[in-house]
Amino acid sequence: MDFQKKRRVRFLYDNTARLYDRRYRDIQMVKYGVLLKKLYGEKFLVVDVGCGIGLLCELLAVKRFRVVGVDFSIEMLREARKFVSLPGVFFLCCDSDFLPLRSKVFCGAFSVTLLQNLPNPVVSLSEVIRVCKKGSMLHLSVLSKSLNTKDLELLLLKAGLKDIEVLGSFGSEDIYGFGKI
Protein backbone atom coordinates (compact mmCIF):
# COMPACT_ATOMS: atom_id res chain seq x y z
CA MET A 1 0.00 0.00 0.00
CA ASP A 2 2.69 2.50 1.00
CA PHE A 3 4.82 1.74 -2.03
CA GLN A 4 1.81 2.04 -4.35
CA LYS A 5 1.21 5.61 -3.13
CA LYS A 6 4.86 6.45 -3.67
CA ARG A 7 4.77 4.97 -7.18
CA ARG A 8 1.70 7.05 -8.07
CA VAL A 9 3.34 10.22 -6.81
CA ARG A 10 6.59 9.49 -8.66
CA PHE A 11 4.65 8.75 -11.86
CA LEU A 12 2.80 12.07 -11.54
CA TYR A 13 5.98 14.09 -11.00
CA ASP A 14 7.92 12.21 -13.69
CA ASN A 15 5.18 13.02 -16.19
CA THR A 16 4.87 16.70 -15.30
CA ALA A 17 8.54 17.55 -14.70
CA ARG A 18 8.97 19.49 -17.96
CA LEU A 19 6.02 21.72 -17.08
CA TYR A 20 6.84 22.23 -13.42
CA ASP A 21 8.86 25.43 -13.70
CA ARG A 22 6.33 27.20 -15.90
CA ARG A 23 3.39 25.99 -13.82
CA TYR A 24 4.68 26.40 -10.25
CA ARG A 25 7.69 28.76 -10.12
CA ASP A 26 5.77 31.78 -8.82
CA ILE A 27 3.93 29.93 -6.05
CA GLN A 28 7.12 28.10 -5.04
CA MET A 29 9.04 31.38 -4.81
CA VAL A 30 6.49 32.68 -2.29
CA LYS A 31 7.04 29.56 -0.17
CA TYR A 32 10.82 29.85 -0.41
CA GLY A 33 10.62 33.48 0.66
CA VAL A 34 8.80 32.52 3.86
CA LEU A 35 11.24 29.72 4.66
CA LEU A 36 14.36 31.75 3.89
CA LYS A 37 13.30 34.55 6.25
CA LYS A 38 13.97 32.12 9.12
CA LEU A 39 17.45 31.32 7.85
CA TYR A 40 20.30 32.56 10.00
CA GLY A 41 23.88 31.78 10.85
CA GLU A 42 26.91 30.98 8.77
CA LYS A 43 26.88 29.34 5.36
CA PHE A 44 26.96 25.56 5.52
CA LEU A 45 25.93 22.27 3.96
CA VAL A 46 22.15 21.74 3.78
CA VAL A 47 19.84 19.10 2.34
CA ASP A 48 16.66 19.83 0.37
CA VAL A 49 14.43 16.76 0.65
CA GLY A 50 11.93 16.67 -2.21
CA CYS A 51 13.94 19.25 -4.18
CA GLY A 52 11.99 18.83 -7.41
CA ILE A 53 13.60 20.84 -10.20
CA GLY A 54 16.04 22.48 -7.78
CA LEU A 55 14.62 25.99 -7.48
CA LEU A 56 15.33 26.22 -3.75
CA CYS A 57 18.74 24.58 -4.22
CA GLU A 58 19.62 27.35 -6.64
CA LEU A 59 18.48 30.09 -4.22
CA LEU A 60 20.51 28.55 -1.42
CA ALA A 61 23.60 28.20 -3.63
CA VAL A 62 23.36 31.87 -4.61
CA LYS A 63 23.47 32.60 -0.87
CA ARG A 64 26.69 30.54 -0.77
CA PHE A 65 25.29 27.38 0.82
CA ARG A 66 26.41 23.96 -0.34
CA VAL A 67 23.29 21.95 -1.13
CA VAL A 68 22.39 18.33 -1.66
CA GLY A 69 18.98 18.09 -3.33
CA VAL A 70 17.20 14.75 -3.13
CA ASP A 71 14.06 13.69 -4.94
CA PHE A 72 12.25 10.45 -5.76
CA SER A 73 11.48 11.57 -9.34
CA ILE A 74 14.33 11.07 -11.79
CA GLU A 75 12.61 13.35 -14.32
CA MET A 76 12.41 16.21 -11.83
CA LEU A 77 16.12 15.78 -11.19
CA ARG A 78 16.86 15.79 -14.93
CA GLU A 79 15.10 19.16 -15.10
CA ALA A 80 17.05 20.32 -12.03
CA ARG A 81 20.33 19.55 -13.78
CA LYS A 82 19.20 21.71 -16.72
CA PHE A 83 18.20 24.65 -14.49
CA VAL A 84 20.90 24.59 -11.82
CA SER A 85 24.55 24.63 -12.80
CA LEU A 86 25.99 26.47 -9.81
CA PRO A 87 28.96 25.04 -7.93
CA GLY A 88 28.19 23.42 -4.61
CA VAL A 89 24.84 21.91 -5.67
CA PHE A 90 24.51 18.15 -5.97
CA PHE A 91 21.44 16.05 -6.81
CA LEU A 92 20.56 12.53 -5.74
CA CYS A 93 17.59 10.35 -6.70
CA CYS A 94 16.30 8.48 -3.65
CA ASP A 95 13.33 7.78 -1.41
CA SER A 96 13.06 10.24 1.50
CA ASP A 97 12.28 7.30 3.79
CA PHE A 98 15.73 5.84 3.07
CA LEU A 99 18.26 8.64 2.57
CA PRO A 100 21.59 7.18 1.41
CA LEU A 101 23.47 9.86 3.32
CA ARG A 102 25.78 9.73 6.32
CA SER A 103 24.40 10.55 9.75
CA LYS A 104 24.91 13.97 11.36
CA VAL A 105 26.44 15.62 8.27
CA PHE A 106 24.07 18.46 7.42
CA CYS A 107 23.74 21.75 9.28
CA GLY A 108 20.19 22.35 8.09
CA ALA A 109 17.35 20.83 6.09
CA PHE A 110 14.49 21.97 3.89
CA SER A 111 11.42 20.17 2.65
CA VAL A 112 8.83 22.07 0.62
CA THR A 113 5.40 20.60 -0.12
CA LEU A 114 6.57 17.02 0.32
CA LEU A 115 5.10 15.53 3.50
CA GLN A 116 1.52 15.35 2.21
CA ASN A 117 2.74 13.01 -0.56
CA LEU A 118 4.13 10.44 1.87
CA PRO A 119 2.33 7.45 3.38
CA ASN A 120 4.11 7.98 6.73
CA PRO A 121 5.76 11.42 7.00
CA VAL A 122 7.31 10.62 10.39
CA VAL A 123 9.59 8.06 8.70
CA SER A 124 10.99 10.70 6.33
CA LEU A 125 11.26 13.27 9.11
CA SER A 126 13.22 10.72 11.16
CA GLU A 127 15.62 10.30 8.24
CA VAL A 128 16.08 14.06 7.95
CA ILE A 129 16.80 14.21 11.68
CA ARG A 130 19.31 11.37 11.33
CA VAL A 131 21.35 13.09 8.59
CA CYS A 132 21.42 16.49 10.35
CA LYS A 133 23.67 17.60 13.16
CA LYS A 134 22.17 18.20 16.57
CA GLY A 135 21.02 21.80 16.90
CA SER A 136 20.46 22.30 13.18
CA MET A 137 17.11 23.56 11.86
CA LEU A 138 14.47 21.98 9.67
CA HIS A 139 12.45 24.39 7.50
CA LEU A 140 9.40 22.91 5.81
CA SER A 141 6.05 23.56 4.24
CA VAL A 142 2.98 21.37 3.76
CA LEU A 143 -0.16 21.92 1.72
CA SER A 144 -2.72 23.51 4.03
CA LYS A 145 -5.49 21.37 2.53
CA SER A 146 -3.70 18.25 3.82
CA LEU A 147 -2.78 19.39 7.36
CA ASN A 148 -3.77 22.22 9.66
CA THR A 149 -1.26 24.05 11.84
CA LYS A 150 -2.09 22.02 14.97
CA ASP A 151 -1.66 18.70 13.13
CA LEU A 152 1.65 19.88 11.65
CA GLU A 153 2.87 20.84 15.13
CA LEU A 154 1.90 17.40 16.46
CA LEU A 155 3.65 15.70 13.52
CA LEU A 156 6.87 17.63 14.18
CA LEU A 157 6.70 16.80 17.89
CA LYS A 158 6.12 13.12 17.10
CA ALA A 159 9.21 13.15 14.87
CA GLY A 160 11.26 14.49 17.79
CA LEU A 161 11.88 18.09 16.76
CA LYS A 162 12.34 20.76 19.43
CA ASP A 163 11.59 24.50 19.60
CA ILE A 164 8.84 24.07 17.02
CA GLU A 165 7.21 27.03 15.34
CA VAL A 166 4.27 26.62 12.97
CA LEU A 167 3.00 29.47 10.84
CA GLY A 168 -0.12 30.01 8.76
CA SER A 169 -0.27 30.29 5.01
CA PHE A 170 0.76 33.93 4.35
CA GLY A 171 -1.55 33.83 1.34
CA SER A 172 0.05 30.74 -0.18
CA GLU A 173 -1.34 27.22 -0.37
CA ASP A 174 1.05 25.96 2.33
CA ILE A 175 1.55 26.20 6.05
CA TYR A 176 5.08 26.36 7.45
CA GLY A 177 6.96 24.54 10.17
CA PHE A 178 10.34 25.06 11.74
CA GLY A 179 12.04 22.92 14.32
CA LYS A 180 15.40 22.30 15.91
CA ILE A 181 16.96 18.90 15.52
PDB file of C-alpha atoms in Angstrom, residues 49-178:
ATOM      1  CA  VAL A  49      14.430  16.761   0.648  1.00  0.00           C
ATOM      2  CA  GLY A  50      11.934  16.667  -2.210  1.00  0.00           C
ATOM      3  CA  CYS A  51      13.937  19.247  -4.177  1.00  0.00           C
ATOM      4  CA  GLY A  52      11.986  18.829  -7.414  1.00  0.00           C
ATOM      5  CA  ILE A  53      13.601  20.844 -10.195  1.00  0.00           C
ATOM      6  CA  GLY A  54      16.040  22.475  -7.784  1.00  0.00           C
ATOM      7  CA  LEU A  55      14.621  25.986  -7.484  1.00  0.00           C
ATOM      8  CA  LEU A  56      15.334  26.216  -3.752  1.00  0.00           C
ATOM      9  CA  CYS A  57      18.742  24.578  -4.222  1.00  0.00           C
ATOM     10  CA  GLU A  58      19.617  27.355  -6.642  1.00  0.00           C
ATOM     11  CA  LEU A  59      18.480  30.087  -4.221  1.00  0.00           C
ATOM     12  CA  LEU A  60      20.515  28.547  -1.417  1.00  0.00           C
ATOM     13  CA  ALA A  61      23.599  28.201  -3.634  1.00  0.00           C
ATOM     14  CA  VAL A  62      23.356  31.868  -4.612  1.00  0.00           C
ATOM     15  CA  LYS A  63      23.467  32.602  -0.867  1.00  0.00           C
ATOM     16  CA  ARG A  64      26.686  30.538  -0.774  1.00  0.00           C
ATOM     17  CA  PHE A  65      25.295  27.376   0.820  1.00  0.00           C
ATOM     18  CA  ARG A  66      26.413  23.965  -0.344  1.00  0.00           C
ATOM     19  CA  VAL A  67      23.285  21.955  -1.125  1.00  0.00           C
ATOM     20  CA  VAL A  68      22.385  18.327  -1.662  1.00  0.00           C
ATOM     21  CA  GLY A  69      18.978  18.094  -3.327  1.00  0.00           C
ATOM     22  CA  VAL A  70      17.204  14.752  -3.135  1.00  0.00           C
ATOM     23  CA  ASP A  71      14.062  13.691  -4.944  1.00  0.00           C
ATOM     24  CA  PHE A  72      12.246  10.454  -5.761  1.00  0.00           C
ATOM     25  CA  SER A  73      11.480  11.574  -9.335  1.00  0.00           C
ATOM     26  CA  ILE A  74      14.327  11.069 -11.791  1.00  0.00           C
ATOM     27  CA  GLU A  75      12.609  13.351 -14.325  1.00  0.00           C
ATOM     28  CA  MET A  76      12.412  16.213 -11.830  1.00  0.00           C
ATOM     29  CA  LEU A  77      16.124  15.777 -11.193  1.00  0.00           C
ATOM     30  CA  ARG A  78      16.858  15.794 -14.925  1.00  0.00           C
ATOM     31  CA  GLU A  79      15.098  19.162 -15.099  1.00  0.00           C
ATOM     32  CA  ALA A  80      17.047  20.316 -12.034  1.00  0.00           C
ATOM     33  CA  ARG A  81      20.328  19.546 -13.779  1.00  0.00           C
ATOM     34  CA  LYS A  82      19.196  21.710 -16.719  1.00  0.00           C
ATOM     35  CA  PHE A  83      18.205  24.651 -14.486  1.00  0.00           C
ATOM     36  CA  VAL A  84      20.902  24.592 -11.818  1.00  0.00           C
ATOM     37  CA  SER A  85      24.549  24.629 -12.796  1.00  0.00           C
ATOM     38  CA  LEU A  86      25.991  26.467  -9.815  1.00  0.00           C
ATOM     39  CA  PRO A  87      28.959  25.045  -7.932  1.00  0.00           C
ATOM     40  CA  GLY A  88      28.194  23.422  -4.611  1.00  0.00           C
ATOM     41  CA  VAL A  89      24.839  21.906  -5.674  1.00  0.00           C
ATOM     42  CA  PHE A  90      24.507  18.145  -5.968  1.00  0.00           C
ATOM     43  CA  PHE A  91      21.445  16.051  -6.810  1.00  0.00           C
ATOM     44  CA  LEU A  92      20.563  12.530  -5.741  1.00  0.00           C
ATOM     45  CA  CYS A  93      17.591  10.352  -6.695  1.00  0.00           C
ATOM     46  CA  CYS A  94      16.300   8.477  -3.653  1.00  0.00           C
ATOM     47  CA  ASP A  95      13.326   7.780  -1.407  1.00  0.00           C
ATOM     48  CA  SER A  96      13.059  10.238   1.497  1.00  0.00           C
ATOM     49  CA  ASP A  97      12.277   7.298   3.787  1.00  0.00           C
ATOM     50  CA  PHE A  98      15.732   5.836   3.067  1.00  0.00           C
ATOM     51  CA  LEU A  99      18.257   8.642   2.572  1.00  0.00           C
ATOM     52  CA  PRO A 100      21.592   7.182   1.410  1.00  0.00           C
ATOM     53  CA  LEU A 101      23.472   9.863   3.322  1.00  0.00           C
ATOM     54  CA  ARG A 102      25.779   9.731   6.325  1.00  0.00           C
ATOM     55  CA  SER A 103      24.400  10.554   9.748  1.00  0.00           C
ATOM     56  CA  LYS A 104      24.905  13.970  11.356  1.00  0.00           C
ATOM     57  CA  VAL A 105      26.444  15.620   8.274  1.00  0.00           C
ATOM     58  CA  PHE A 106      24.070  18.462   7.416  1.00  0.00           C
ATOM     59  CA  CYS A 107      23.735  21.747   9.280  1.00  0.00           C
ATOM     60  CA  GLY A 108      20.185  22.353   8.092  1.00  0.00           C
ATOM     61  CA  ALA A 109      17.353  20.834   6.088  1.00  0.00           C
ATOM     62  CA  PHE A 110      14.490  21.974   3.887  1.00  0.00           C
ATOM     63  CA  SER A 111      11.419  20.173   2.653  1.00  0.00           C
ATOM     64  CA  VAL A 112       8.830  22.071   0.624  1.00  0.00           C
ATOM     65  CA  THR A 113       5.403  20.600  -0.123  1.00  0.00           C
ATOM     66  CA  LEU A 114       6.571  17.017   0.322  1.00  0.00           C
ATOM     67  CA  LEU A 115       5.099  15.530   3.500  1.00  0.00           C
ATOM     68  CA  GLN A 116       1.523  15.355   2.209  1.00  0.00           C
ATOM     69  CA  ASN A 117       2.736  13.011  -0.561  1.00  0.00           C
ATOM     70  CA  LEU A 118       4.126  10.444   1.868  1.00  0.00           C
ATOM     71  CA  PRO A 119       2.332   7.451   3.382  1.00  0.00           C
ATOM     72  CA  ASN A 120       4.109   7.981   6.726  1.00  0.00           C
ATOM     73  CA  PRO A 121       5.760  11.415   6.996  1.00  0.00           C
ATOM     74  CA  VAL A 122       7.312  10.618  10.393  1.00  0.00           C
ATOM     75  CA  VAL A 123       9.587   8.061   8.697  1.00  0.00           C
ATOM     76  CA  SER A 124      10.987  10.704   6.329  1.00  0.00           C
ATOM     77  CA  LEU A 125      11.261  13.268   9.112  1.00  0.00           C
ATOM     78  CA  SER A 126      13.218  10.722  11.158  1.00  0.00           C
ATOM     79  CA  GLU A 127      15.616  10.296   8.235  1.00  0.00           C
ATOM     80  CA  VAL A 128      16.080  14.061   7.952  1.00  0.00           C
ATOM     81  CA  ILE A 129      16.803  14.209  11.677  1.00  0.00           C
ATOM     82  CA  ARG A 130      19.305  11.372  11.332  1.00  0.00           C
ATOM     83  CA  VAL A 131      21.353  13.088   8.589  1.00  0.00           C
ATOM     84  CA  CYS A 132      21.416  16.485  10.351  1.00  0.00           C
ATOM     85  CA  LYS A 133      23.673  17.604  13.156  1.00  0.00           C
ATOM     86  CA  LYS A 134      22.171  18.198  16.568  1.00  0.00           C
ATOM     87  CA  GLY A 135      21.020  21.798  16.900  1.00  0.00           C
ATOM     88  CA  SER A 136      20.458  22.300  13.178  1.00  0.00           C
ATOM     89  CA  MET A 137      17.114  23.558  11.856  1.00  0.00           C
ATOM     90  CA  LEU A 138      14.468  21.976   9.665  1.00  0.00           C
ATOM     91  CA  HIS A 139      12.450  24.393   7.497  1.00  0.00           C
ATOM     92  CA  LEU A 140       9.397  22.909   5.809  1.00  0.00           C
ATOM     93  CA  SER A 141       6.046  23.558   4.241  1.00  0.00           C
ATOM     94  CA  VAL A 142       2.979  21.368   3.764  1.00  0.00           C
ATOM     95  CA  LEU A 143      -0.159  21.925   1.718  1.00  0.00           C
ATOM     96  CA  SER A 144      -2.724  23.508   4.034  1.00  0.00           C
ATOM     97  CA  LYS A 145      -5.493  21.366   2.533  1.00  0.00           C
ATOM     98  CA  SER A 146      -3.695  18.249   3.821  1.00  0.00           C
ATOM     99  CA  LEU A 147      -2.776  19.392   7.360  1.00  0.00           C
ATOM    100  CA  ASN A 148      -3.773  22.224   9.660  1.00  0.00           C
ATOM    101  CA  THR A 149      -1.257  24.055  11.837  1.00  0.00           C
ATOM    102  CA  LYS A 150      -2.087  22.019  14.972  1.00  0.00           C
ATOM    103  CA  ASP A 151      -1.656  18.700  13.125  1.00  0.00           C
ATOM    104  CA  LEU A 152       1.645  19.879  11.655  1.00  0.00           C
ATOM    105  CA  GLU A 153       2.869  20.837  15.131  1.00  0.00           C
ATOM    106  CA  LEU A 154       1.903  17.400  16.457  1.00  0.00           C
ATOM    107  CA  LEU A 155       3.653  15.701  13.522  1.00  0.00           C
ATOM    108  CA  LEU A 156       6.867  17.630  14.177  1.00  0.00           C
ATOM    109  CA  LEU A 157       6.697  16.801  17.891  1.00  0.00           C
ATOM    110  CA  LYS A 158       6.122  13.124  17.104  1.00  0.00           C
ATOM    111  CA  ALA A 159       9.206  13.154  14.869  1.00  0.00           C
ATOM    112  CA  GLY A 160      11.256  14.488  17.788  1.00  0.00           C
ATOM    113  CA  LEU A 161      11.879  18.092  16.762  1.00  0.00           C
ATOM    114  CA  LYS A 162      12.337  20.759  19.430  1.00  0.00           C
ATOM    115  CA  ASP A 163      11.585  24.500  19.602  1.00  0.00           C
ATOM    116  CA  ILE A 164       8.839  24.067  17.022  1.00  0.00           C
ATOM    117  CA  GLU A 165       7.210  27.028  15.338  1.00  0.00           C
ATOM    118  CA  VAL A 166       4.271  26.616  12.966  1.00  0.00           C
ATOM    119  CA  LEU A 167       2.999  29.474  10.843  1.00  0.00           C
ATOM    120  CA  GLY A 168      -0.120  30.007   8.756  1.00  0.00           C
ATOM    121  CA  SER A 169      -0.275  30.289   5.011  1.00  0.00           C
ATOM    122  CA  PHE A 170       0.761  33.927   4.347  1.00  0.00           C
ATOM    123  CA  GLY A 171      -1.552  33.832   1.344  1.00  0.00           C
ATOM    124  CA  SER A 172       0.048  30.738  -0.178  1.00  0.00           C
ATOM    125  CA  GLU A 173      -1.343  27.220  -0.372  1.00  0.00           C
ATOM    126  CA  ASP A 174       1.045  25.957   2.329  1.00  0.00           C
ATOM    127  CA  ILE A 175       1.553  26.196   6.054  1.00  0.00           C
ATOM    128  CA  TYR A 176       5.078  26.357   7.448  1.00  0.00           C
ATOM    129  CA  GLY A 177       6.958  24.541  10.165  1.00  0.00           C
ATOM    130  CA  PHE A 178      10.345  25.057  11.743  1.00  0.00           C
TER     131      PHE A 178
END
